[in-house]
Amino acid sequence: MLKIKEAIVVEGRYDKNTLSQLVDGVIVETTGFGIYHNKDLLALLRRLGEKQGLIVLTDSDGAGFQIRSYLKSALPPHQVKHAYIPDRPGKERRKRQPGKEGKLGVEGMSQQVLEQVLRQAGATILGESPRHARSASLTKADLYACGLAGGQGSRERRERLLKKLDLPAHLTPNAMLPILSALYDRQTLLEEMEKL
């Protein structure tokens, strides 16, 4: 079991059940779009964010990104980390039919994938020494220089890179920035883009 300092925010109870098999820590469910009308839950998330930080872990479909976007606007950004599950086709065992977009959600991910995305998001795992941060984070100018934003063909290059990194296709350049900063420095990213 991973003892994680931050509270993890998921969409529903099945996501929470799956994650609780891996994580020893606070896991809060938004009840899907119910978060839009639940001021008490939002206040709780703000308090948890202030006290221990939050990790938002939603599905990689459109609904998951809507909930994530809402939370991004409602919570202080310096208190929130974002974990993204990869786009994987399929359906969860408990369902008769796949979801609208045909992708597995958090509940359908393996324990290994969930651990990897939490680590990539920068989860504070108690009992482990913290990983050293890179000397400088990537900037939007770096994304532009790599052809990932603001230029002709940038969307296609972004999609190829997201597929190679096993990240959801819904990621915008702004959402990609902290993830790429955790994985690459500027020079390594440029080299990676040349390989694509």
Coordinates of N, CA, C and O in Angstrom, one line a residue:
M1 N 0.8 -1.2 0.0 CA 0.0 0.0 0.0 C 0.9 1.2 0.0 O 1.9 1.3 0.7
L2 N 0.5 2.2 -0.8 CA 1.2 3.5 -0.8 C 0.5 4.5 0.2 O -0.7 4.7 0.1
K3 N 1.3 5.0 1.1 CA 0.8 6.0 2.0 C 1.0 7.4 1.3 O 2.2 7.8 1.2
I4 N -0.1 8.0 0.9 CA 0.0 9.2 0.1 C -0.5 10.4 1.0 O -1.6 10.3 1.6
K5 N 0.3 11.4 1.0 CA 0.0 12.6 1.9 C -1.2 13.3 1.3 O -2.1 13.7 2.1
E6 N -1.3 13.6 0.0 CA -2.4 14.3 -0.5 C -3.7 13.6 -0.5 O -3.7 12.3 -0.6
A7 N -4.8 14.3 -0.4 CA -6.1 13.6 -0.6 C -6.3 13.5 -2.1 O -5.9 14.3 -2.9
I8 N -6.9 12.3 -2.5 CA -7.1 12.1 -4.0 C -8.6 12.2 -4.3 O -9.4 11.7 -3.6
V9 N -8.9 13.0 -5.3 CA -10.2 13.2 -5.7 C -10.6 12.4 -6.9 O -9.9 12.5 -8.0
V10 N -11.6 11.5 -6.8 CA -12.0 10.7 -7.9 C -13.5 11.0 -8.2 O -14.2 11.6 -7.5
E11 N -14.0 10.4 -9.4 CA -15.4 10.7 -9.8 C -16.4 9.9 -9.0 O -17.4 10.5 -8.6
G12 N -16.2 8.6 -8.7 CA -17.3 7.9 -8.1 C -16.8 6.8 -7.2 O -15.6 6.6 -7.0
R13 N -17.8 6.0 -6.7 CA -17.4 5.0 -5.6 C -16.6 3.9 -6.2 O -15.8 3.3 -5.5
Y14 N -16.8 3.5 -7.4 CA -16.0 2.4 -8.0 C -14.6 2.8 -8.2 O -13.7 2.0 -8.0
D15 N -14.4 4.0 -8.6 CA -13.0 4.5 -8.7 C -12.4 4.5 -7.3 O -11.2 4.1 -7.1
K16 N -13.1 5.0 -6.3 CA -12.6 5.0 -4.9 C -12.3 3.6 -4.4 O -11.2 3.4 -3.8
N17 N -13.2 2.6 -4.7 CA -12.9 1.2 -4.3 C -11.6 0.7 -4.9 O -10.8 0.0 -4.3
T18 N -11.4 0.9 -6.2 CA -10.2 0.5 -6.9 C -9.0 1.1 -6.3 O -8.0 0.4 -6.0
L19 N -9.0 2.4 -6.1 CA -7.9 3.1 -5.6 C -7.6 2.7 -4.1 O -6.4 2.7 -3.8
S20 N -8.6 2.4 -3.4 CA -8.3 2.1 -2.0 C -7.6 0.8 -1.8 O -7.1 0.5 -0.7
Q21 N -7.5 0.0 -2.8 CA -6.8 -1.2 -2.8 C -5.3 -1.0 -3.0 O -4.4 -1.8 -2.7
L22 N -4.9 0.2 -3.4 CA -3.5 0.6 -3.6 C -3.1 1.7 -2.7 O -1.9 1.7 -2.2
V23 N -4.0 2.6 -2.3 CA -3.6 3.8 -1.5 C -4.1 3.8 -0.1 O -5.3 3.5 0.1
D24 N -3.2 4.1 0.8 CA -3.6 4.3 2.2 C -3.6 5.8 2.4 O -2.6 6.4 2.5
G25 N -4.8 6.4 2.3 CA -4.9 7.8 2.4 C -6.4 8.2 2.2 O -7.2 7.4 2.0
V26 N -6.6 9.5 2.2 CA -7.9 10.1 2.0 C -8.3 10.1 0.5 O -7.5 10.6 -0.3
I27 N -9.4 9.4 0.2 CA -9.9 9.4 -1.2 C -11.3 10.0 -1.1 O -12.2 9.5 -0.4
V28 N -11.6 11.0 -1.9 CA -12.9 11.7 -1.9 C -13.5 11.6 -3.3 O -12.8 11.8 -4.3
E29 N -14.8 11.2 -3.3 CA -15.5 11.1 -4.6 C -16.3 12.3 -4.8 O -16.9 12.9 -3.9
T30 N -16.4 12.7 -6.1 CA -17.2 13.9 -6.5 C -18.6 13.6 -6.8 O -19.4 14.5 -7.0
T31 N -19.0 12.3 -6.8 CA -20.3 11.8 -7.3 C -20.5 12.3 -8.7 O -21.6 12.8 -9.0
G32 N -19.5 12.3 -9.5 CA -19.6 12.7 -10.9 C -19.9 14.2 -11.0 O -19.3 15.0 -10.3
F33 N -20.9 14.6 -11.8 CA -21.3 16.0 -12.0 C -22.0 16.5 -10.7 O -22.2 17.7 -10.7
G34 N -22.2 15.7 -9.7 CA -22.8 16.2 -8.5 C -21.9 17.3 -7.8 O -22.5 18.1 -7.0
I35 N -20.7 17.3 -8.1 CA -19.8 18.3 -7.5 C -20.2 19.7 -7.9 O -20.0 20.7 -7.2
Y36 N -20.9 19.9 -9.1 CA -21.3 21.2 -9.5 C -22.3 21.9 -8.6 O -22.3 23.1 -8.5
H37 N -23.0 21.1 -7.8 CA -24.1 21.6 -7.0 C -23.8 21.4 -5.5 O -24.7 21.7 -4.7
N38 N -22.7 20.8 -5.2 CA -22.4 20.5 -3.8 C -21.4 21.4 -3.2 O -20.1 21.2 -3.2
K39 N -21.8 22.5 -2.6 CA -21.0 23.5 -2.0 C -20.2 23.0 -0.8 O -19.1 23.4 -0.6
D40 N -20.8 22.1 -0.1 CA -20.2 21.5 1.1 C -19.0 20.7 0.7 O -17.9 20.7 1.4
L41 N -19.1 19.9 -0.3 CA -18.0 19.1 -0.8 C -16.9 19.9 -1.3 O -15.7 19.7 -1.1
L42 N -17.3 21.0 -2.1 CA -16.2 21.9 -2.6 C -15.5 22.6 -1.4 O -14.3 22.7 -1.5
A43 N -16.2 22.9 -0.4 CA -15.6 23.5 0.8 C -14.6 22.5 1.5 O -13.5 22.9 1.9
L44 N -15.1 21.3 1.6 CA -14.2 20.2 2.1 C -12.9 20.1 1.3 O -11.8 19.9 1.8
L45 N -13.1 20.0 0.0 CA -11.9 19.9 -0.9 C -10.9 21.1 -0.7 O -9.7 20.9 -0.7
R46 N -11.5 22.3 -0.5 CA -10.6 23.4 -0.3 C -9.8 23.3 1.0 O -8.7 23.6 1.1
R47 N -10.5 22.8 2.1 CA -9.9 22.6 3.4 C -8.8 21.5 3.3 O -7.7 21.6 3.8
L48 N -9.1 20.4 2.6 CA -8.1 19.3 2.4 C -6.9 19.8 1.6 O -5.8 19.5 1.9
G49 N -7.2 20.6 0.6 CA -6.1 21.2 -0.3 C -5.2 22.0 0.5 O -4.0 22.0 0.4
E50 N -5.8 22.9 1.4 CA -5.0 23.7 2.2 C -4.2 23.0 3.2 O -3.0 23.3 3.5
K51 N -4.7 21.9 3.8 CA -4.1 21.2 4.9 C -3.0 20.2 4.3 O -1.9 20.1 4.8
Q52 N -3.4 19.4 3.2 CA -2.5 18.4 2.8 C -2.3 18.3 1.3 O -1.5 17.5 0.8
G53 N -3.0 19.1 0.5 CA -2.9 19.1 -0.9 C -3.9 18.1 -1.5 O -4.4 17.2 -0.8
L54 N -4.1 18.2 -2.8 CA -5.0 17.4 -3.5 C -4.4 16.8 -4.8 O -3.5 17.4 -5.4
I55 N -4.8 15.6 -5.2 CA -4.5 15.1 -6.5 C -5.8 14.7 -7.1 O -6.7 14.0 -6.6
V56 N -6.1 15.3 -8.3 CA -7.3 15.1 -9.1 C -7.0 13.9 -10.0 O -6.1 14.0 -10.8
L57 N -7.8 12.9 -9.9 CA -7.6 11.7 -10.8 C -9.0 11.3 -11.3 O -9.8 10.6 -10.7
T58 N -9.3 11.8 -12.5 CA -10.6 11.5 -13.2 C -10.3 10.7 -14.4 O -9.2 10.5 -14.8
D59 N -11.4 10.2 -15.0 CA -11.4 9.4 -16.2 C -10.8 10.2 -17.3 O -10.8 11.4 -17.3
S60 N -10.3 9.5 -18.4 CA -9.7 10.3 -19.5 C -10.8 10.6 -20.6 O -10.4 11.0 -21.7
D61 N -12.1 10.4 -20.3 CA -13.1 10.8 -21.3 C -13.5 12.2 -21.1 O -13.0 12.9 -20.2
G62 N -14.4 12.7 -21.9 CA -14.9 14.0 -21.9 C -15.5 14.4 -20.6 O -15.2 15.5 -20.1
A63 N -16.3 13.6 -20.0 CA -16.9 13.9 -18.7 C -15.9 14.1 -17.6 O -15.9 15.0 -16.8
G64 N -14.8 13.2 -17.6 CA -13.8 13.3 -16.6 C -13.0 14.6 -16.8 O -12.7 15.3 -15.8
F65 N -12.8 15.1 -18.0 CA -12.1 16.3 -18.2 C -13.0 17.5 -17.9 O -12.5 18.6 -17.4
Q66 N -14.3 17.4 -18.0 CA -15.2 18.5 -17.6 C -15.1 18.7 -16.1 O -15.1 19.8 -15.6
I67 N -15.2 17.6 -15.3 CA -15.1 17.6 -13.9 C -13.7 18.2 -13.5 O -13.6 19.0 -12.6
R68 N -12.7 17.7 -14.1 CA -11.3 18.2 -13.8 C -11.2 19.7 -14.1 O -10.7 20.5 -13.3
S69 N -11.8 20.2 -15.2 CA -11.8 21.6 -15.5 C -12.5 22.4 -14.5 O -12.1 23.5 -14.1
Y70 N -13.7 21.9 -14.0 CA -14.4 22.6 -13.0 C -13.6 22.7 -11.7 O -13.5 23.8 -11.1
L71 N -13.0 21.6 -11.3 CA -12.1 21.7 -10.1 C -10.9 22.6 -10.3 O -10.6 23.3 -9.3
K72 N -10.4 22.7 -11.5 CA -9.2 23.6 -11.7 C -9.7 25.0 -11.5 O -8.9 25.8 -10.9
S73 N -10.9 25.4 -11.9 CA -11.3 26.7 -11.7 C -11.8 27.0 -10.3 O -11.8 28.2 -9.8
A74 N -12.2 26.0 -9.5 CA -12.8 26.2 -8.2 C -11.8 26.1 -7.1 O -12.1 26.5 -6.0
L75 N -10.6 25.5 -7.3 CA -9.7 25.2 -6.3 C -8.4 26.0 -6.5 O -8.0 26.2 -7.7
P76 N -7.7 26.4 -5.5 CA -6.4 27.1 -5.7 C -5.4 26.2 -6.4 O -5.1 25.1 -5.9
P77 N -4.8 26.7 -7.5 CA -4.0 25.8 -8.3 C -2.7 25.3 -7.6 O -2.2 24.2 -7.9
H78 N -2.2 26.1 -6.7 CA -0.9 25.7 -6.0 C -1.2 24.5 -5.0 O -0.2 23.9 -4.5
Q79 N -2.4 24.2 -4.8 CA -2.8 23.1 -3.8 C -3.2 21.8 -4.6 O -3.4 20.8 -3.9
V80 N -3.2 21.9 -5.9 CA -3.7 20.7 -6.7 C -2.7 20.2 -7.6 O -2.1 20.9 -8.4
K81 N -2.6 18.9 -7.6 CA -1.8 18.1 -8.6 C -2.8 17.3 -9.5 O -3.8 17.0 -9.0
H82 N -2.4 17.1 -10.7 CA -3.3 16.4 -11.6 C -2.6 15.1 -12.1 O -1.5 15.1 -12.6
A83 N -3.3 14.0 -11.9 CA -2.9 12.7 -12.4 C -3.8 12.3 -13.6 O -5.0 12.4 -13.5
Y84 N -3.2 11.8 -14.6 CA -4.0 11.5 -15.8 C -3.8 10.0 -16.2 O -2.6 9.5 -16.3
I85 N -4.9 9.3 -16.3 CA -4.8 7.9 -16.7 C -4.7 7.9 -18.3 O -5.2 8.8 -18.9
P86 N -4.1 6.8 -18.8 CA -4.0 6.7 -20.3 C -5.3 6.4 -20.9 O -6.2 5.9 -20.3
D87 N -5.4 6.7 -22.2 CA -6.6 6.3 -23.0 C -6.4 4.8 -23.3 O -5.5 4.4 -24.0
R88 N -7.3 4.0 -22.8 CA -7.3 2.6 -23.0 C -8.7 2.2 -23.5 O -9.7 2.4 -22.7
P89 N -8.8 1.6 -24.6 CA -10.2 1.1 -25.0 C -10.6 -0.1 -24.1 O -9.8 -0.9 -23.7
G90 N -11.9 -0.2 -23.9 CA -12.4 -1.3 -23.2 C -13.6 -0.9 -22.3 O -14.1 0.2 -22.4
K91 N -14.1 -1.9 -21.5 CA -15.2 -1.6 -20.6 C -14.8 -2.3 -19.2 O -14.1 -3.3 -19.2
E92 N -15.4 -1.7 -18.2 CA -15.2 -2.3 -16.9 C -16.0 -3.6 -16.7 O -17.0 -3.7 -17.4
R93 N -15.5 -4.5 -15.9 CA -16.2 -5.8 -15.7 C -17.6 -5.7 -15.3 O -18.5 -6.5 -15.6
R94 N -17.9 -4.7 -14.4 CA -19.2 -4.6 -13.9 C -20.3 -4.1 -14.9 O -21.5 -4.1 -14.7
K95 N -19.8 -3.5 -16.0 CA -20.7 -2.9 -17.0 C -21.0 -3.8 -18.1 O -20.2 -4.7 -18.5
R96 N -22.2 -3.7 -18.6 CA -22.7 -4.5 -19.7 C -22.1 -3.9 -21.1 O -21.8 -4.7 -22.0
Q97 N -22.1 -2.6 -21.1 CA -21.6 -1.9 -22.3 C -20.5 -1.0 -22.0 O -20.4 -0.5 -20.9
P98 N -19.6 -0.8 -22.9 CA -18.5 0.2 -22.7 C -19.1 1.6 -22.6 O -20.3 1.9 -23.0
G99 N -18.4 2.5 -22.0 CA -18.8 3.9 -21.9 C -19.0 4.6 -23.2 O -18.7 4.0 -24.3
K100 N -19.5 5.8 -23.2 CA -19.8 6.5 -24.4 C -18.6 6.6 -25.4 O -18.8 6.5 -26.6
E101 N -17.4 6.8 -24.8 CA -16.2 7.0 -25.7 C -15.5 5.7 -25.8 O -14.5 5.6 -26.4
G102 N -16.0 4.6 -25.1 CA -15.3 3.3 -25.2 C -14.0 3.2 -24.5 O -13.2 2.3 -24.9
K103 N -13.8 4.0 -23.5 CA -12.5 4.0 -22.8 C -12.7 3.5 -21.4 O -13.7 3.7 -20.8
L104 N -11.6 2.8 -20.9 CA -11.6 2.4 -19.5 C -11.5 3.7 -18.6 O -10.7 4.6 -18.9
G105 N -12.1 3.6 -17.4 CA -12.0 4.7 -16.5 C -11.0 4.3 -15.4 O -10.3 3.3 -15.5
V106 N -10.9 5.1 -14.4 CA -10.0 4.8 -13.2 C -10.2 3.4 -12.7 O -9.3 2.7 -12.4
E107 N -11.5 3.0 -12.6 CA -11.8 1.7 -12.0 C -11.3 0.6 -12.8 O -11.1 -0.5 -12.3
G108 N -11.0 0.8 -14.1 CA -10.6 -0.3 -15.0 C -9.1 -0.3 -15.2 O -8.6 -1.2 -15.9
M109 N -8.3 0.6 -14.5 CA -6.9 0.6 -14.6 C -6.3 -0.4 -13.6 O -6.8 -0.6 -12.6
S110 N -5.1 -0.9 -14.0 CA -4.4 -1.8 -13.2 C -3.7 -1.0 -12.0 O -3.5 0.2 -12.1
Q111 N -3.4 -1.8 -11.0 CA -2.7 -1.1 -9.8 C -1.4 -0.5 -10.3 O -1.0 0.6 -9.8
Q112 N -0.7 -1.1 -11.2 CA 0.6 -0.6 -11.7 C 0.4 0.7 -12.4 O 1.2 1.6 -12.2
V113 N -0.6 0.8 -13.3 CA -0.9 2.0 -14.0 C -1.2 3.1 -13.0 O -0.7 4.3 -13.1
L114 N -2.1 2.8 -12.1 CA -2.5 3.8 -11.1 C -1.3 4.4 -10.3 O -1.2 5.6 -10.0
E115 N -0.4 3.4 -9.9 CA 0.8 3.9 -9.1 C 1.6 4.8 -10.0 O 2.1 5.8 -9.5
Q116 N 1.8 4.4 -11.2 CA 2.6 5.2 -12.2 C 2.1 6.6 -12.4 O 2.8 7.6 -12.3
V117 N 0.8 6.7 -12.6 CA 0.2 8.1 -12.8 C 0.2 8.9 -11.5 O 0.4 10.1 -11.6
L118 N 0.1 8.3 -10.4 CA 0.2 9.1 -9.1 C 1.6 9.5 -8.9 O 1.9 10.7 -8.5
R119 N 2.6 8.7 -9.2 CA 4.0 9.1 -9.1 C 4.3 10.2 -10.1 O 5.0 11.2 -9.8
Q120 N 3.8 10.1 -11.4 CA 4.1 11.1 -12.4 C 3.5 12.4 -12.0 O 4.0 13.5 -12.3
A121 N 2.4 12.4 -11.3 CA 1.7 13.6 -10.8 C 2.5 14.3 -9.7 O 2.2 15.4 -9.4
G122 N 3.4 13.6 -9.1 CA 4.2 14.2 -8.0 C 3.6 13.9 -6.6 O 3.8 14.7 -5.7
A123 N 2.9 12.8 -6.5 CA 2.3 12.4 -5.2 C 3.4 12.3 -4.2 O 4.5 11.8 -4.4
T124 N 3.1 12.8 -3.0 CA 4.0 12.7 -1.9 C 3.8 11.3 -1.2 O 2.8 11.2 -0.5
I125 N 4.7 10.4 -1.4 CA 4.6 9.1 -0.8 C 5.4 9.0 0.5 O 6.6 9.2 0.5
L126 N 4.6 8.9 1.6 CA 5.2 8.9 2.9 C 6.1 7.7 3.1 O 5.8 6.6 2.6
G127 N 7.3 7.9 3.6 CA 8.2 6.8 3.8 C 9.2 6.7 2.7 O 10.2 5.9 2.8
E128 N 9.1 7.4 1.6 CA 10.0 7.4 0.5 C 10.7 8.8 0.5 O 10.1 9.8 0.8
S129 N 12.0 8.8 0.1 CA 12.6 10.1 -0.1 C 12.1 10.8 -1.3 O 11.8 10.1 -2.3
P130 N 11.8 12.1 -1.2 CA 11.2 12.8 -2.4 C 12.2 12.8 -3.6 O 13.4 12.9 -3.4
R131 N 11.6 12.7 -4.7 CA 12.3 12.7 -6.0 C 12.8 14.2 -6.2 O 12.1 15.1 -5.9
H132 N 14.0 14.3 -6.7 CA 14.5 15.7 -6.9 C 13.8 16.3 -8.1 O 13.7 15.7 -9.2
A133 N 13.4 17.5 -8.0 CA 12.7 18.2 -9.1 C 13.8 18.7 -10.1 O 14.9 18.9 -9.8
R134 N 13.3 18.8 -11.3 CA 14.2 19.3 -12.4 C 14.6 20.7 -12.1 O 13.9 21.5 -11.4
S135 N 15.8 21.1 -12.6 CA 16.3 22.5 -12.3 C 15.4 23.6 -12.8 O 15.2 24.6 -12.2
A136 N 14.8 23.4 -14.0 CA 13.9 24.4 -14.5 C 12.7 23.7 -15.2 O 12.9 22.8 -16.0
S137 N 11.5 24.2 -15.0 CA 10.3 23.7 -15.6 C 10.3 24.1 -17.0 O 10.8 25.2 -17.4
L138 N 9.6 23.4 -17.8 CA 9.3 23.8 -19.2 C 8.3 24.9 -19.2 O 7.5 25.1 -18.3
T139 N 8.4 25.7 -20.2 CA 7.5 26.9 -20.4 C 6.7 26.7 -21.7 O 6.9 25.8 -22.5
K140 N 5.7 27.5 -21.8 CA 4.9 27.5 -23.1 C 5.8 27.8 -24.3 O 5.5 27.3 -25.4
A141 N 6.8 28.6 -24.1 CA 7.7 28.9 -25.2 C 8.4 27.6 -25.6 O 8.7 27.5 -26.8
D142 N 8.8 26.8 -24.7 CA 9.4 25.5 -25.0 C 8.4 24.6 -25.8 O 8.9 24.0 -26.8
L143 N 7.2 24.6 -25.5 CA 6.2 23.9 -26.2 C 6.1 24.4 -27.7 O 6.0 23.6 -28.6
Y144 N 6.2 25.7 -27.8 CA 6.1 26.3 -29.1 C 7.4 25.9 -29.9 O 7.3 25.6 -31.1
A145 N 8.5 26.0 -29.2 CA 9.8 25.7 -29.9 C 9.9 24.2 -30.3 O 10.5 23.9 -31.4
C146 N 9.2 23.4 -29.6 CA 9.1 21.9 -30.0 C 8.0 21.6 -31.0 O 7.8 20.5 -31.3
G147 N 7.3 22.6 -31.3 CA 6.2 22.4 -32.3 C 4.9 21.8 -31.7 O 4.1 21.2 -32.4
L148 N 4.8 21.9 -30.4 CA 3.6 21.3 -29.7 C 2.5 22.3 -29.5 O 1.4 21.9 -29.0
A149 N 2.7 23.6 -29.7 CA 1.7 24.6 -29.5 C 1.9 25.7 -30.4 O 3.0 26.1 -30.7
G150 N 0.8 26.3 -30.9 CA 0.8 27.6 -31.6 C 1.3 27.6 -33.0 O 1.4 28.6 -33.6
G151 N 1.6 26.5 -33.6 CA 2.1 26.5 -34.9 C 1.3 25.5 -35.8 O 0.5 24.7 -35.3
Q152 N 1.6 25.5 -37.1 CA 1.0 24.6 -38.0 C 1.4 23.2 -37.7 O 2.6 22.9 -37.5
G153 N 0.5 22.3 -37.6 CA 0.7 20.9 -37.3 C 1.0 20.6 -35.9 O 1.3 19.4 -35.5
S154 N 0.9 21.6 -35.0 CA 1.2 21.3 -33.6 C 0.2 20.3 -32.9 O 0.6 19.5 -32.1
R155 N -1.1 20.4 -33.4 CA -2.0 19.5 -32.8 C -1.7 18.0 -33.1 O -1.7 17.1 -32.3
E156 N -1.3 17.7 -34.4 CA -0.9 16.4 -34.8 C 0.3 15.9 -34.0 O 0.4 14.8 -33.6
R157 N 1.3 16.8 -33.8 CA 2.5 16.4 -33.1 C 2.2 16.2 -31.6 O 2.7 15.2 -31.0
R158 N 1.3 17.0 -31.1 CA 0.9 16.8 -29.7 C 0.2 15.4 -29.5 O 0.5 14.7 -28.6
E159 N -0.7 15.1 -30.5 CA -1.4 13.8 -30.4 C -0.4 12.6 -30.5 O -0.6 11.6 -29.8
R160 N 0.6 12.7 -31.4 CA 1.6 11.7 -31.5 C 2.4 11.5 -30.2 O 2.6 10.4 -29.7
L161 N 2.8 12.6 -29.6 CA 3.5 12.6 -28.4 C 2.6 12.0 -27.2 O 3.1 11.2 -26.5
L162 N 1.4 12.4 -27.1 CA 0.5 11.9 -26.1 C 0.3 10.4 -26.2 O 0.3 9.7 -25.3
K163 N 0.2 10.0 -27.5 CA 0.0 8.5 -27.7 C 1.3 7.8 -27.3 O 1.2 6.7 -26.6
K164 N 2.4 8.3 -27.6 CA 3.7 7.7 -27.3 C 3.9 7.6 -25.8 O 4.4 6.6 -25.2
L165 N 3.5 8.7 -25.1 CA 3.6 8.7 -23.6 C 2.5 8.0 -22.9 O 2.5 8.0 -21.6
D166 N 1.5 7.5 -23.6 CA 0.4 6.8 -23.1 C -0.4 7.7 -22.2 O -0.8 7.4 -21.0
L167 N -0.7 9.0 -22.7 CA -1.5 9.9 -22.0 C -2.8 10.2 -22.7 O -2.9 9.9 -23.9
P168 N -3.8 10.7 -22.0 CA -5.1 10.9 -22.7 C -5.0 11.9 -23.8 O -4.3 12.9 -23.7
A169 N -5.8 11.7 -24.9 CA -5.8 12.6 -26.1 C -6.4 13.9 -25.8 O -6.2 14.9 -26.5
H170 N -7.2 14.0 -24.7 CA -7.9 15.3 -24.4 C -7.0 16.4 -23.8 O -7.4 17.5 -23.6
L171 N -5.7 16.0 -23.5 CA -4.8 17.0 -22.9 C -4.6 18.2 -23.8 O -4.2 18.1 -24.9
T172 N -4.7 19.4 -23.2 CA -4.4 20.6 -23.9 C -2.9 20.9 -23.6 O -2.3 20.3 -22.7
P173 N -2.4 21.9 -24.4 CA -1.0 22.3 -24.1 C -0.8 22.7 -22.7 O 0.2 22.4 -22.0
N174 N -1.7 23.5 -22.1 CA -1.6 23.9 -20.7 C -1.6 22.7 -19.7 O -0.8 22.7 -18.7
A175 N -2.4 21.7 -20.0 CA -2.4 20.5 -19.1 C -1.2 19.7 -19.3 O -0.7 19.0 -18.4
M176 N -0.6 19.7 -20.5 CA 0.6 18.9 -20.8 C 1.8 19.4 -20.1 O 2.7 18.7 -19.8
L177 N 1.9 20.7 -20.0 CA 3.1 21.4 -19.5 C 3.6 20.8 -18.2 O 4.8 20.5 -18.1
P178 N 2.8 20.7 -17.1 CA 3.4 20.1 -15.9 C 3.8 18.7 -16.0 O 4.8 18.2 -15.4
I179 N 3.1 17.9 -16.8 CA 3.5 16.5 -17.0 C 4.8 16.4 -17.8 O 5.7 15.6 -17.4
L180 N 4.9 17.1 -18.9 CA 6.2 17.1 -19.6 C 7.3 17.6 -18.8 O 8.4 17.1 -18.9
S181 N 7.1 18.6 -17.9 CA 8.1 19.1 -17.0 C 8.6 18.1 -16.0 O 9.7 18.1 -15.6
A182 N 7.7 17.2 -15.6 CA 8.0 16.1 -14.7 C 8.9 15.0 -15.4 O 9.7 14.4 -14.8
L183 N 8.7 14.9 -16.8 CA 9.3 13.9 -17.5 C 10.6 14.3 -18.2 O 11.5 13.5 -18.4
Y184 N 10.6 15.6 -18.7 CA 11.7 16.0 -19.5 C 12.3 17.4 -19.1 O 11.6 18.2 -18.5
D185 N 13.5 17.6 -19.5 CA 14.0 19.0 -19.5 C 13.9 19.4 -21.0 O 13.5 18.7 -21.8
R186 N 14.2 20.7 -21.2 CA 14.0 21.3 -22.6 C 14.8 20.5 -23.7 O 14.2 20.1 -24.7
Q187 N 16.0 20.2 -23.4 CA 16.9 19.5 -24.4 C 16.4 18.1 -24.7 O 16.3 17.7 -25.9
T188 N 16.0 17.4 -23.7 CA 15.5 16.0 -23.8 C 14.2 16.0 -24.6 O 13.9 15.2 -25.4
L189 N 13.3 17.0 -24.3 CA 12.1 17.1 -25.0 C 12.3 17.4 -26.5 O 11.7 16.8 -27.4
L190 N 13.2 18.3 -26.8 CA 13.6 18.6 -28.2 C 14.1 17.3 -28.9 O 13.7 17.0 -30.1
E191 N 14.9 16.6 -28.3 CA 15.4 15.3 -28.8 C 14.3 14.3 -29.1 O 14.3 13.6 -30.1
E192 N 13.4 14.2 -28.1 CA 12.2 13.3 -28.2 C 11.4 13.7 -29.4 O 10.9 12.8 -30.1
M193 N 11.2 15.0 -29.6 CA 10.3 15.5 -30.7 C 11.0 15.2 -32.0 O 10.3 14.9 -33.0
E194 N 12.3 15.2 -32.1 CA 13.0 14.9 -33.4 C 12.8 13.5 -33.7 O 12.7 13.1 -34.9
K195 N 12.6 12.6 -32.7 CA 12.4 11.2 -33.0 C 11.0 10.9 -33.6 O 10.8 10.0 -34.3
L196 N 10.0 11.8 -33.2 CA 8.7 11.6 -33.7 C 8.7 12.0 -35.2 O 7.8 11.7 -35.9

